[in-house]
Coordinates of N, CA and C in Angstrom, one line a residue:
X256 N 126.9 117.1 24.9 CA 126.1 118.3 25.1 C 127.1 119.5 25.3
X257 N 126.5 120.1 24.5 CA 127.3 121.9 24.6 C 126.5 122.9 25.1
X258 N 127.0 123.4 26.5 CA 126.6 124.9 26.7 C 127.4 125.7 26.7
X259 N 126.9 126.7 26.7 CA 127.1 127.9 27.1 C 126.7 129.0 28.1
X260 N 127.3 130.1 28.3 CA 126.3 131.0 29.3 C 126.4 132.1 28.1
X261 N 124.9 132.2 28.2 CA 123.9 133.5 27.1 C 124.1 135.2 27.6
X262 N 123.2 134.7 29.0 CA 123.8 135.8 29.9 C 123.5 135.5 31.5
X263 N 124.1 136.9 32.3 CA 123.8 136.7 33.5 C 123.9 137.6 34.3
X264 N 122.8 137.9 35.3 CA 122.2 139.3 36.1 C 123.0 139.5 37.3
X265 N 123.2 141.1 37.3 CA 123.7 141.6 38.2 C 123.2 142.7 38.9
X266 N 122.9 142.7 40.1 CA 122.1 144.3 40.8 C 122.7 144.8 40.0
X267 N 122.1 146.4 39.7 CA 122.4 147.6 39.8 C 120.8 148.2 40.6
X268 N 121.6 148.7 41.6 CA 120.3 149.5 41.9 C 120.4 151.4 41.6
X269 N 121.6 151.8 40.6 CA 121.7 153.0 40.1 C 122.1 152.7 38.7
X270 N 121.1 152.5 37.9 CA 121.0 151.8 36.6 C 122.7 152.6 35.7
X271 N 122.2 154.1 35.6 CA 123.4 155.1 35.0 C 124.4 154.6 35.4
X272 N 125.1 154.7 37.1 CA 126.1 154.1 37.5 C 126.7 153.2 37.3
X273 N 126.3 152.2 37.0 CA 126.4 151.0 36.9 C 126.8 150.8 35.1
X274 N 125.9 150.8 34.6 CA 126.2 151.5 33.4 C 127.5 152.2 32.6
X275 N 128.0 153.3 33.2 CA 128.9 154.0 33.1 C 130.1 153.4 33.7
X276 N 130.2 152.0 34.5 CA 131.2 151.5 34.6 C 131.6 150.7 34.1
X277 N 130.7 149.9 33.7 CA 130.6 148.5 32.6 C 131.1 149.4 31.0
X278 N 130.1 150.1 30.9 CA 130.5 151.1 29.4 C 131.6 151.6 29.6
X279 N 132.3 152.6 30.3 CA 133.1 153.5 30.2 C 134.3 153.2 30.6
X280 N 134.5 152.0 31.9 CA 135.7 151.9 32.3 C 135.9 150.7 31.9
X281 N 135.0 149.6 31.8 CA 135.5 148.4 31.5 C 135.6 148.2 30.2
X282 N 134.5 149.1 29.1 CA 134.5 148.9 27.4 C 133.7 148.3 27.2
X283 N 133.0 147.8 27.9 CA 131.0 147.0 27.5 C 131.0 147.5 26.2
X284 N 130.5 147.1 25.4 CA 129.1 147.6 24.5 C 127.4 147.2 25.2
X285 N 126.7 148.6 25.1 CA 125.6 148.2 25.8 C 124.7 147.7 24.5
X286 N 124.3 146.6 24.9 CA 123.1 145.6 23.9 C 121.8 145.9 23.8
X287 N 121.4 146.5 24.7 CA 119.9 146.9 24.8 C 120.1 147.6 26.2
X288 N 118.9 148.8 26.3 CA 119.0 150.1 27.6 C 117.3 150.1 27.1
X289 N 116.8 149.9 28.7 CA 115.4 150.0 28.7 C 115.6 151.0 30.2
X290 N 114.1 151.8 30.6 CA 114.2 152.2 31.7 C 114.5 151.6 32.9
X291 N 114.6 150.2 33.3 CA 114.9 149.7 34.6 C 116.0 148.7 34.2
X292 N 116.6 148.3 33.0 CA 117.6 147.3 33.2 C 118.5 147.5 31.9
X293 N 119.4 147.2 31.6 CA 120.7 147.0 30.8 C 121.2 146.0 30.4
X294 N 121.4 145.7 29.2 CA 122.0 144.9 28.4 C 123.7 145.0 28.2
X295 N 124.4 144.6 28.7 CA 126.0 144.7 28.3 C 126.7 144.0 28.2
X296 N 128.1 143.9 27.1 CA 128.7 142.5 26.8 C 130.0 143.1 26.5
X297 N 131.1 142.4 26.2 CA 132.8 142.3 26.1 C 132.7 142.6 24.8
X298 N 133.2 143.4 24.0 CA 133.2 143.8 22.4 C 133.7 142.3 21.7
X299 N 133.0 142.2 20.9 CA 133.7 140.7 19.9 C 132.8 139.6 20.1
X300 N 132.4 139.3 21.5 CA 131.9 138.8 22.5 C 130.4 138.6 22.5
X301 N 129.1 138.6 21.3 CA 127.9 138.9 21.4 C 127.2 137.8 21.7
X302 N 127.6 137.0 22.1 CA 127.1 135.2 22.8 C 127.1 135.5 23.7
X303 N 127.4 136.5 24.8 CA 128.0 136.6 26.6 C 127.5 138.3 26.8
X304 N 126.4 138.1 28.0 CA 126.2 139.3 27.9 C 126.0 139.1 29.3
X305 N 125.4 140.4 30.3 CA 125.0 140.4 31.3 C 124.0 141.5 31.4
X306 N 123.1 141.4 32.1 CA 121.9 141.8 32.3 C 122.3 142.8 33.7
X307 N 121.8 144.2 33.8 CA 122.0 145.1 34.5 C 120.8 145.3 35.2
X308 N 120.2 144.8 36.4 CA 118.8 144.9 37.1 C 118.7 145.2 38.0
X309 N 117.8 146.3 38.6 CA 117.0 146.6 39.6 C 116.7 145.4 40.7
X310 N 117.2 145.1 41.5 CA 116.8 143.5 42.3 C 115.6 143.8 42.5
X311 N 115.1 145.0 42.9 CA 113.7 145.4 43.7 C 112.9 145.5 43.4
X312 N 113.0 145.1 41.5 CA 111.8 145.6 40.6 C 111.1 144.3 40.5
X313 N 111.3 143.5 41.2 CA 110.4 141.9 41.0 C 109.3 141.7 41.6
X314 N 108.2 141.9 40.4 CA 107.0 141.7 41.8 C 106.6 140.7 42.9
X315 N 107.3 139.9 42.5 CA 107.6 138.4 43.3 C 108.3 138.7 44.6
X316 N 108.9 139.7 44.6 CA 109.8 139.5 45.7 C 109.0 140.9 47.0
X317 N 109.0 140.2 47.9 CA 108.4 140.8 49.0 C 109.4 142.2 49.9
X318 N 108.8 142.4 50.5 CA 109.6 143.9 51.2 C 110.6 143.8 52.1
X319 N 110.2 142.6 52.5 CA 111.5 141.9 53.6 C 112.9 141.3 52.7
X320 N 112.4 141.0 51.8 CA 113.2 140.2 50.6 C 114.0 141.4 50.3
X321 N 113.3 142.4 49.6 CA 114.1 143.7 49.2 C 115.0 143.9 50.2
X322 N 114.2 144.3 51.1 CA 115.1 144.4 52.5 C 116.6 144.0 52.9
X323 N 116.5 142.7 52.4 CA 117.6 141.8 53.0 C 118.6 141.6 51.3
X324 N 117.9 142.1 50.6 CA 118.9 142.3 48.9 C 120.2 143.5 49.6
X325 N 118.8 144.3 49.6 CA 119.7 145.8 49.7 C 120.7 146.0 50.8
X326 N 120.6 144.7 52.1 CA 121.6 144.8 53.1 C 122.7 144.3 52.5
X327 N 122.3 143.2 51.4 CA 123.7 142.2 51.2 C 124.4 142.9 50.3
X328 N 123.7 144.0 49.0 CA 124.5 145.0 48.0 C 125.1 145.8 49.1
X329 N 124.9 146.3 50.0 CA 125.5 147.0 51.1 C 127.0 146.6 51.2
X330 N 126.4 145.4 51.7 CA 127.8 144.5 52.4 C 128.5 144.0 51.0
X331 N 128.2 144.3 49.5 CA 129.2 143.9 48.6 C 129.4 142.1 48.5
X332 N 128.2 141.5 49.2 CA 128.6 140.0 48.7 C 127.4 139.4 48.1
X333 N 126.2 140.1 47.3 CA 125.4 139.8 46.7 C 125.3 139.2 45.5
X334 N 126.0 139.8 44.4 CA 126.6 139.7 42.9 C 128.5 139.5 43.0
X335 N 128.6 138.5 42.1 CA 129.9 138.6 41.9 C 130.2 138.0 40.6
X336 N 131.0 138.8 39.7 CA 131.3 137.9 38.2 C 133.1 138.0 38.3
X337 N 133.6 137.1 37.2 CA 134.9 136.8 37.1 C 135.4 136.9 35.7
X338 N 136.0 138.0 35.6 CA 136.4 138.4 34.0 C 138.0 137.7 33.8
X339 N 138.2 137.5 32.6 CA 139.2 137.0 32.2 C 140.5 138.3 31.2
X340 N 141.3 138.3 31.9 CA 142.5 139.6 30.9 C 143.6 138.8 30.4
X341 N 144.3 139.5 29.4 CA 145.7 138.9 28.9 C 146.9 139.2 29.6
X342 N 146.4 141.0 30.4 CA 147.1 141.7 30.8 C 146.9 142.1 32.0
X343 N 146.7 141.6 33.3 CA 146.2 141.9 34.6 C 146.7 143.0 35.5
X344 N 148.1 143.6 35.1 CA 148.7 144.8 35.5 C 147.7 146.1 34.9
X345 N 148.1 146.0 33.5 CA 147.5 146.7 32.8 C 146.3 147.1 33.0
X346 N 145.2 146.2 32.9 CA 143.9 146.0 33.6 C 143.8 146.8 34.8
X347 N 144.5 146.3 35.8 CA 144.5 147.2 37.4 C 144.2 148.7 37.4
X348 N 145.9 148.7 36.7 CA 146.1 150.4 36.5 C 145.4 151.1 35.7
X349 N 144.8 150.5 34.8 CA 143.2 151.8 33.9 C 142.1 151.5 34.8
X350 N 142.0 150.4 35.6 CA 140.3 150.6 36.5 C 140.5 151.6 37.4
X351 N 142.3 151.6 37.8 CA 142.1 151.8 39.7 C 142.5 153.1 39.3
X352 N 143.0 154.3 38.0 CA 143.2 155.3 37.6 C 141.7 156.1 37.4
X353 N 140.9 154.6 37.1 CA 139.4 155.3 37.2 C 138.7 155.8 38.2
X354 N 139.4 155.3 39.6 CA 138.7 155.4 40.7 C 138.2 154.5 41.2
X355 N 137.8 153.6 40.7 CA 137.0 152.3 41.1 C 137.4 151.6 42.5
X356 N 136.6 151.5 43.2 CA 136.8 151.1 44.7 C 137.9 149.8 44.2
X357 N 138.7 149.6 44.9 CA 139.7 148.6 45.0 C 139.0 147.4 45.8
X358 N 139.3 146.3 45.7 CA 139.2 145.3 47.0 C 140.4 144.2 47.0
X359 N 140.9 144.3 46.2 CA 142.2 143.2 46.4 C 143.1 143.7 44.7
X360 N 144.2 144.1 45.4 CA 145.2 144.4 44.2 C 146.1 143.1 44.1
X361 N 146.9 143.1 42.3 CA 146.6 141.9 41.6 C 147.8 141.3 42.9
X362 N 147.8 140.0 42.9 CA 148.3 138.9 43.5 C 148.3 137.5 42.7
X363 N 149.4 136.8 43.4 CA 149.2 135.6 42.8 C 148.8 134.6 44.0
X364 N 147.7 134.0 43.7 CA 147.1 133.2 44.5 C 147.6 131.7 45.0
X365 N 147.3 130.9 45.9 CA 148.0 129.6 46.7 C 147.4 128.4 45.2
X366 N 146.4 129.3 44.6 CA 145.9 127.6 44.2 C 146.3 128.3 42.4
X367 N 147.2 129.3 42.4 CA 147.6 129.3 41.1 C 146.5 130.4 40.2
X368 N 146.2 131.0 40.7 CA 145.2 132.1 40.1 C 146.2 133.3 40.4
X369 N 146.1 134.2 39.1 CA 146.9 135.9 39.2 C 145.7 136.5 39.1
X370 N 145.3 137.1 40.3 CA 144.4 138.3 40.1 C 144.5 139.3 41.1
X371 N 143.1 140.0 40.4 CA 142.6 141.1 41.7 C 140.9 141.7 41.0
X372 N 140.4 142.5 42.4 CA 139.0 142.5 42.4 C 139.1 144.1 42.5
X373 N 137.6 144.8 42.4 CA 137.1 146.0 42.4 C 135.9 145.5 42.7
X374 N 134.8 146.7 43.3 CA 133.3 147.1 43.9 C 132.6 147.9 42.5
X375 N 131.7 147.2 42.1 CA 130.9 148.3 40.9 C 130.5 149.1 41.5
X376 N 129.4 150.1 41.3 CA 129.0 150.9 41.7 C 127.5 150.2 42.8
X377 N 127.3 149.5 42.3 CA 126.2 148.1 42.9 C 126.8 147.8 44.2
X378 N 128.2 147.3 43.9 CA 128.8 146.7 45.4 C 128.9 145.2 45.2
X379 N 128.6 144.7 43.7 CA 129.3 143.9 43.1 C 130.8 143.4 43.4
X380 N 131.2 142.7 43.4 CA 132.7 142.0 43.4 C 133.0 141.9 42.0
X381 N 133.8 142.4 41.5 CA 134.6 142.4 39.4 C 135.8 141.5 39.8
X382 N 136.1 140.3 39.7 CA 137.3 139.8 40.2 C 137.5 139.4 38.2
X383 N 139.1 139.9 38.3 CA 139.6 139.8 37.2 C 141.0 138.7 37.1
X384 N 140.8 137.9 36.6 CA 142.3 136.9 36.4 C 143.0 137.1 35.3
X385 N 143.9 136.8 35.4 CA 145.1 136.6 33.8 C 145.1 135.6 33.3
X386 N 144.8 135.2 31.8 CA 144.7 134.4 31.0 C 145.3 134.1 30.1

């Protein structure tokens, strides 16, 4: 058996924002842009996308629920995805030139990972490794 991952959702509760980071600083191509959510993916890449969503727009989900989304996007440990670079210096210095909240600059890690992380505009975690 062969999978794959198709796609996968990440708050944005300032759709533009959000948007503009994935597009403009990281190089997304956006796949589809509807009024509450976003389509975006790695150029080359059209098998792997991620889904840009409103957490709050689910009618399923109750006011307390919202409630307790919007505390954890707060606190930045709600969404978190893990991109892969050739060039992890490089990478650093065009996000962190962009302004992008920092959260850990690149390092090499105890269990053998070279990375480092940024905050989307969501409050997402972008952890990026060298590959």
């Amino acid at each position: 058996m062969t999978l794959s991952i198709q796609a996968s959702y990440l708050p944005a509760d300032d759709l533009e924002a959000s948007l503009s980071f994935y597009r403009d600083i990281l190089g997304f191509e956006v796949r589809a842009q509807g009024p509450r959510q976003a389509t975006v993916g790695p150029p080359g890449q059209p098998e792997t996308s991620l889904v840009l969503h409103p957490p709050a727009a689910d009618p399923e989900i109750t006011d307390e629920e919202r409630a307790t989304i919007a505390e954890l996007m707060a606190k930045g440990v709600h969404g978190i995805i893990v991109l892969s670079t050739p060039d992890l210096i490089a990478t650093f210095d065009r996000i962190q030139a962009a302004g992008v909240d920092v959260v850990q600059e690149p390092m090499k890690q105890s269990y053998g990972a070279f990375d480092c992380s940024f905050r989307d505009p969501a409050g997402n975690l972008v952890r990026f490794e060298e590959r």
